[in-house]
Short mmCIF file of C-alpha atoms in Angstrom, two decimals:
data_model
loop_
_atom_site.label_atom_id
_atom_site.label_comp_id
_atom_site.label_asym_id
_atom_site.label_seq_id
_atom_site.Cartn_x
_atom_site.Cartn_y
_atom_site.Cartn_z
CA MET A 1 12.14 10.49 170.58
CA LYS A 2 12.70 7.02 169.09
CA GLU A 3 8.97 6.63 168.42
CA LEU A 4 8.87 10.11 166.89
CA LEU A 5 11.74 9.36 164.53
CA LYS A 6 9.96 6.21 163.33
CA ARG A 7 7.24 8.36 161.78
CA ARG A 8 7.86 8.87 158.08
CA GLU A 9 6.26 12.33 158.23
CA ILE A 10 9.12 13.51 160.46
CA LEU A 11 11.66 12.11 158.02
CA THR A 12 9.94 13.89 155.13
CA ILE A 13 9.88 17.21 157.00
CA SER A 14 13.55 16.72 157.84
CA GLY A 15 14.23 16.06 154.16
CA VAL A 16 12.55 19.33 153.17
CA LEU A 17 14.54 21.30 155.76
CA LEU A 18 17.80 19.59 154.80
CA LEU A 19 17.16 20.37 151.14
CA LEU A 20 16.61 24.05 151.94
CA VAL A 21 19.79 24.21 154.00
CA VAL A 22 21.96 22.47 151.38
CA VAL A 23 20.79 24.72 148.53
CA ALA A 24 21.10 27.80 150.76
CA LEU A 25 24.78 26.98 151.26
CA PHE A 26 25.27 27.61 147.54
CA ASP A 27 22.95 30.60 147.29
CA THR A 28 21.09 32.16 150.23
CA ALA A 29 18.62 33.75 147.80
CA PHE A 30 16.88 30.38 147.58
CA ILE A 31 15.55 30.72 151.14
CA SER A 32 14.48 34.33 150.76
CA PRO A 33 10.86 34.95 151.86
CA HIS A 34 9.88 35.76 148.28
CA ASN A 35 11.31 32.55 146.83
CA LEU A 36 9.92 30.36 149.64
CA SER A 37 6.48 31.93 149.14
CA ARG A 38 6.67 31.28 145.42
CA THR A 39 7.74 27.66 145.99
CA ALA A 40 4.88 27.09 148.42
CA ASN A 41 2.44 28.61 145.94
CA SER A 42 3.75 26.33 143.20
CA ALA A 43 3.24 23.30 145.45
CA VAL A 44 -0.47 23.90 146.11
CA ILE A 45 -1.83 21.88 143.17
CA LEU A 46 0.46 18.92 143.84
CA ILE A 47 -0.33 19.02 147.58
CA LEU A 48 -4.08 18.87 146.90
CA LEU A 49 -3.69 15.99 144.43
CA ALA A 50 -1.38 14.09 146.82
CA ALA A 51 -3.79 14.60 149.72
CA GLY A 52 -6.65 13.35 147.55
CA VAL A 53 -4.95 10.12 146.47
CA THR A 54 -3.91 9.35 150.05
CA PRO A 55 -7.18 7.64 151.13
CA VAL A 56 -7.21 5.72 147.85
CA ILE A 57 -3.74 4.33 148.49
CA ILE A 58 -4.68 3.62 152.11
CA THR A 59 -7.45 1.34 150.78
CA LYS A 60 -4.76 -0.50 148.80
CA ASN A 61 -5.81 1.02 145.46
CA ILE A 62 -4.31 3.52 143.04
CA ASP A 63 -5.79 6.45 141.12
CA VAL A 64 -3.96 7.60 137.98
CA SER A 65 -6.90 9.64 136.68
CA VAL A 66 -6.55 12.64 139.02
CA GLY A 67 -4.79 14.74 136.38
CA ALA A 68 -7.56 14.05 133.86
CA THR A 69 -10.19 14.71 136.54
CA LEU A 70 -8.53 18.07 137.18
CA ALA A 71 -8.68 18.89 133.48
CA LEU A 72 -12.30 17.88 132.84
CA SER A 73 -13.78 19.47 135.96
CA GLY A 74 -11.70 22.60 135.42
CA ILE A 75 -12.69 22.92 131.76
CA LEU A 76 -16.41 22.67 132.49
CA GLY A 77 -16.00 25.13 135.36
CA ALA A 78 -14.06 27.54 133.13
CA LYS A 79 -16.88 27.37 130.58
CA LEU A 80 -19.32 28.47 133.27
CA LEU A 81 -17.02 31.27 134.41
CA VAL A 82 -16.70 32.64 130.88
CA ALA A 83 -20.51 32.47 130.57
CA GLY A 84 -20.80 34.75 133.62
CA THR A 85 -21.89 32.24 136.29
CA ASN A 86 -21.34 33.26 139.92
CA MET A 87 -17.75 32.51 140.94
CA TRP A 88 -18.59 30.68 144.19
CA LEU A 89 -21.21 28.52 142.50
CA VAL A 90 -18.61 27.55 139.91
CA ILE A 91 -16.11 26.59 142.62
CA LEU A 92 -18.77 24.40 144.25
CA PHE A 93 -19.64 22.89 140.86
CA ILE A 94 -16.02 22.04 140.07
CA ALA A 95 -15.49 20.40 143.46
CA VAL A 96 -18.70 18.37 143.27
CA LEU A 97 -18.02 17.31 139.68
CA GLY A 98 -14.55 16.13 140.70
CA GLY A 99 -16.11 14.08 143.49
CA VAL A 100 -18.61 12.53 141.06
CA LEU A 101 -15.84 11.61 138.60
CA GLY A 102 -13.93 10.04 141.48
CA ALA A 103 -17.04 8.13 142.60
CA ILE A 104 -17.32 6.70 139.07
CA ASN A 105 -13.79 5.33 139.47
CA GLY A 106 -14.69 3.83 142.84
CA ALA A 107 -17.87 2.21 141.48
CA ILE A 108 -15.98 0.62 138.59
CA VAL A 109 -13.33 -0.75 140.96
CA THR A 110 -15.76 -1.94 143.63
CA TYR A 111 -18.80 -3.14 141.76
CA GLY A 112 -17.15 -3.91 138.43
CA HIS A 113 -14.33 -5.81 140.17
CA VAL A 114 -11.77 -4.11 137.92
CA PRO A 115 -8.23 -3.55 139.29
CA SER A 116 -7.89 0.12 140.21
CA ILE A 117 -4.87 0.74 137.97
CA VAL A 118 -6.79 -0.60 134.96
CA ALA A 119 -10.03 1.19 135.86
CA THR A 120 -8.42 4.59 136.38
CA LEU A 121 -6.26 4.25 133.27
CA GLY A 122 -9.49 3.74 131.35
CA THR A 123 -11.32 6.66 132.93
CA MET A 124 -8.22 8.82 132.49
CA SER A 125 -8.44 8.26 128.73
CA VAL A 126 -12.20 8.90 128.74
CA TYR A 127 -11.90 12.12 130.77
CA ARG A 128 -9.07 13.36 128.53
CA GLY A 129 -11.09 12.53 125.43
CA VAL A 130 -14.15 14.39 126.69
CA SER A 131 -11.95 17.35 127.62
CA PHE A 132 -10.57 17.45 124.09
CA LEU A 133 -14.06 17.28 122.58
CA ILE A 134 -15.18 20.21 124.72
CA THR A 135 -12.17 22.42 124.02
CA GLY A 136 -11.32 21.28 120.49
CA GLY A 137 -7.71 21.24 121.61
CA TYR A 138 -7.67 24.96 122.46
CA SER A 139 -7.25 26.65 125.83
CA ILE A 140 -10.20 28.28 127.55
CA GLU A 141 -9.13 31.82 128.32
CA ASN A 142 -10.87 35.11 129.14
CA ILE A 143 -11.37 33.93 132.73
CA PRO A 144 -13.02 36.78 134.71
CA ARG A 145 -10.48 38.90 136.54
CA SER A 146 -12.40 38.48 139.81
CA PHE A 147 -11.58 34.76 139.70
CA SER A 148 -7.99 35.11 138.52
CA ARG A 149 -7.40 37.54 141.38
CA LEU A 150 -7.72 34.60 143.80
CA GLY A 151 -4.29 33.45 142.64
CA SER A 152 -2.61 36.69 143.75
CA LEU A 153 -4.29 37.22 147.14
CA SER A 154 -2.09 36.89 150.22
CA LEU A 155 -2.35 37.12 154.00
CA ALA A 156 0.67 38.35 155.97
CA GLY A 157 2.82 37.61 152.93
CA ILE A 158 1.52 34.03 152.61
CA PRO A 159 -0.44 33.25 149.42
CA ALA A 160 -4.14 32.77 150.22
CA LEU A 161 -4.24 29.59 148.12
CA VAL A 162 -1.48 28.08 150.27
CA ILE A 163 -3.45 28.83 153.43
CA ALA A 164 -6.63 27.39 151.88
CA ALA A 165 -4.80 24.22 150.79
CA ILE A 166 -3.34 23.68 154.27
CA LEU A 167 -6.76 24.10 155.86
CA LEU A 168 -8.29 21.60 153.43
CA VAL A 169 -5.54 19.09 154.15
CA ILE A 170 -6.05 19.53 157.90
CA LEU A 171 -9.79 18.94 157.49
CA LEU A 172 -9.10 15.74 155.55
CA ALA A 173 -6.55 14.66 158.16
CA VAL A 174 -9.13 15.14 160.91
CA PHE A 175 -11.70 13.20 158.91
CA LEU A 176 -9.37 10.25 158.34
CA GLY A 177 -7.89 10.19 161.82
CA ARG A 178 -10.76 11.25 164.06
CA THR A 179 -14.01 10.03 162.52
CA ARG A 180 -15.59 6.60 162.29
CA TRP A 181 -15.63 6.55 158.50
CA GLY A 182 -12.01 7.65 158.39
CA ARG A 183 -11.01 4.73 160.60
CA TYR A 184 -13.11 2.44 158.41
CA ILE A 185 -11.04 3.54 155.41
CA TYR A 186 -7.86 2.53 157.25
CA ALA A 187 -9.44 -0.78 158.27
CA THR A 188 -10.44 -1.47 154.67
CA GLY A 189 -6.86 -1.07 153.51
CA GLY A 190 -5.29 -2.82 156.48
CA ASN A 191 -7.42 -5.97 156.35
CA GLU A 192 -10.36 -5.82 153.98
CA GLU A 193 -11.71 -9.27 154.74
CA GLY A 194 -11.45 -8.72 158.49
CA ALA A 195 -13.12 -5.32 158.17
CA ARG A 196 -15.96 -6.87 156.20
CA LEU A 197 -16.46 -9.57 158.82
CA ILE A 198 -16.96 -7.01 161.60
CA GLY A 199 -19.61 -5.20 159.57
CA ILE A 200 -17.69 -2.47 157.75
CA ARG A 201 -19.01 -1.81 154.25
CA THR A 202 -15.65 -1.95 152.55
CA ASP A 203 -17.18 -1.37 149.12
CA LEU A 204 -18.68 1.92 150.30
CA MET A 205 -15.38 2.95 151.92
CA THR A 206 -13.55 2.34 148.65
CA VAL A 207 -16.02 4.46 146.70
CA LEU A 208 -15.70 7.16 149.38
CA ALA A 209 -11.91 7.13 149.08
CA PHE A 210 -12.07 7.59 145.31
CA SER A 211 -14.69 10.32 145.74
CA ILE A 212 -12.32 12.22 148.04
CA SER A 213 -9.58 11.84 145.45
CA GLY A 214 -11.85 13.30 142.77
CA LEU A 215 -13.02 16.09 145.08
CA PHE A 216 -9.46 17.21 145.77
CA ALA A 217 -8.62 16.97 142.06
CA GLY A 218 -11.53 19.35 141.47
CA LEU A 219 -10.21 21.71 144.13
CA ALA A 220 -6.80 21.51 142.45
CA ALA A 221 -8.54 22.54 139.21
CA VAL A 222 -9.87 25.66 140.95
CA VAL A 223 -6.32 26.55 142.00
CA PHE A 224 -5.02 25.79 138.49
CA ILE A 225 -7.47 28.20 136.85
CA ALA A 226 -6.84 30.89 139.47
CA GLN A 227 -3.06 30.67 139.09
CA ILE A 228 -2.79 30.23 135.31
CA GLY A 229 -5.84 32.20 134.19
CA SER A 230 -6.70 29.59 131.56
CA ILE A 231 -7.05 25.83 131.17
CA SER A 232 -6.78 23.26 128.37
CA ASN A 233 -7.32 19.54 127.94
CA GLN A 234 -3.60 19.06 128.70
CA ALA A 235 -3.93 20.47 132.22
CA GLY A 236 -2.57 18.13 134.87
CA VAL A 237 -0.78 15.81 132.44
CA GLY A 238 1.77 13.74 134.36
CA MET A 239 0.74 15.13 137.75
CA GLU A 240 -0.93 11.88 138.78
CA MET A 241 2.44 10.16 139.11
CA SER A 242 3.90 13.11 141.02
CA ALA A 243 0.90 13.00 143.38
CA ILE A 244 1.38 9.27 144.04
CA ALA A 245 5.12 9.81 144.52
CA ALA A 246 4.45 12.64 146.99
CA ALA A 247 2.11 10.42 149.02
CA VAL A 248 4.59 7.53 149.10
CA ILE A 249 7.51 9.80 150.00
CA GLY A 250 5.30 11.18 152.77
CA GLY A 251 4.86 7.72 154.29
CA VAL A 252 1.69 6.31 152.67
CA ALA A 253 2.27 2.59 152.11
CA LEU A 254 1.25 1.11 148.77
CA THR A 255 0.35 -2.06 150.68
CA GLY A 256 -2.53 -0.16 152.28
CA GLY A 257 -3.67 0.76 155.77
CA VAL A 258 -0.77 3.08 156.62
CA GLY A 259 -0.09 6.77 156.02
CA THR A 260 -1.34 10.28 156.75
CA VAL A 261 -2.46 13.25 154.70
CA ILE A 262 0.03 15.48 156.53
CA GLY A 263 2.82 13.24 155.29
CA SER A 264 1.50 13.61 151.73
CA LEU A 265 1.47 17.40 152.18
CA PHE A 266 5.16 17.43 153.04
CA GLY A 267 5.85 14.89 150.29
CA GLY A 268 4.34 17.30 147.78
CA LEU A 269 6.31 20.17 149.28
CA PHE A 270 9.51 18.11 149.07
CA ILE A 271 9.02 17.31 145.38
CA THR A 272 8.23 20.92 144.53
CA ALA A 273 11.15 22.23 146.57
CA ALA A 274 13.53 19.71 144.98
CA THR A 275 12.39 20.64 141.48
CA SER A 276 12.66 24.35 142.31
CA ALA A 277 16.11 23.86 143.81
CA MET A 278 17.40 22.12 140.69
CA GLN A 279 16.01 24.86 138.47
CA PHE A 280 17.49 27.48 140.79
CA MET A 281 20.92 25.85 140.51
CA GLY A 282 20.70 25.55 136.73
CA VAL A 283 20.36 21.76 136.63
CA PRO A 284 18.87 20.59 133.28
CA GLY A 285 15.13 19.95 133.53
CA PHE A 286 15.28 16.28 132.55
CA TRP A 287 17.21 15.53 135.74
CA SER A 288 14.25 16.56 137.88
CA SER A 289 12.22 13.47 137.01
CA ALA A 290 15.26 11.24 137.48
CA VAL A 291 16.01 12.63 140.94
CA ILE A 292 12.37 12.42 142.09
CA GLY A 293 12.18 8.86 140.75
CA ALA A 294 15.34 7.94 142.66
CA VAL A 295 13.95 9.44 145.88
CA LEU A 296 10.72 7.49 145.37
CA LEU A 297 12.61 4.22 144.89
CA ILE A 298 14.65 4.88 148.04
CA ALA A 299 11.44 5.57 149.98
CA LEU A 300 9.85 2.34 148.72
CA PHE A 301 13.00 0.35 149.48
CA ALA A 302 13.25 1.78 153.00
CA ASP A 303 9.56 1.11 153.61
CA ALA A 304 9.96 -2.51 152.48
CA ILE A 305 12.89 -3.02 154.87
CA VAL A 306 11.01 -1.51 157.82
CA ARG A 307 7.94 -3.63 157.14
CA ARG A 308 10.00 -6.79 156.83
CA ARG A 309 11.64 -6.13 160.19
CA MET A 310 8.26 -5.40 161.80
CA ASP A 311 6.87 -8.68 160.45
CA GLN A 312 9.90 -10.56 161.76
CA ARG A 313 9.46 -8.93 165.18
CA ARG A 314 5.79 -9.92 165.32
CA ILE A 315 6.65 -13.52 164.42
CA ALA A 316 9.38 -13.59 167.10
CA GLU A 317 6.98 -12.22 169.74
CA ARG A 318 4.44 -14.95 168.95
#
């Protein structure tokens, strides 16, 4: 039990449950099946973005372009949908394009030797600029009803998009935790020089991590279009910071090498549930960002304390 409680994912899940209980004490309508389903549906985009940035943070990098990647890949996909292209081909196109945009970030960081925060800030501006040129500042609407219907499908009362997002996160979790390349990604973030010395191509692993981030941003764009029924160059603005916060709250260490996608999933669910709870209780909207920021700082502070104690224990054992 002690080992279980040390896992940040368990603490994040406990935080979500505690939040639901506390708000339910004021109004039980908050935990009604309808409201919980709506909250889960609202969390899908953030969950996908948080899952995508997880391998990037594990490699000790950061990606602040995921919101812009969502917008650009979604806009080009929406153009194809309006032109009558097959829906499933468009979904594949959006996902692949997101992965390519992410790979560009990884190549700039790895082969251009540019710090990831600087590189992705630059590509974020480029992707936003291209999105504006394509749309002219207007939303792309008239999305075919067959595609928009994806946002309203459900299975046993659970939104289909929620089920799809959970399955995608599980697949990524299996990849990171059970495959050779997944372990290489962890090794790259844990000790890049040591990983390189034992033959791991750390540059390739970094590009792969950014590609995964872009891929999941593209998948988030698919969900965005299906839920909203339109998309503009402002889609995803500000969501990159929420995605990073969700990953950190879920236990992904900014120092690299530590964290899981499942933790990021619950981190995204926690942020969405907290925001929904404050809206439900009539708390002014500007407090949402303040509260999430405070939770993020607490998570970072707690993580720093735990790591310091672990380092002290290792030194004492030696």
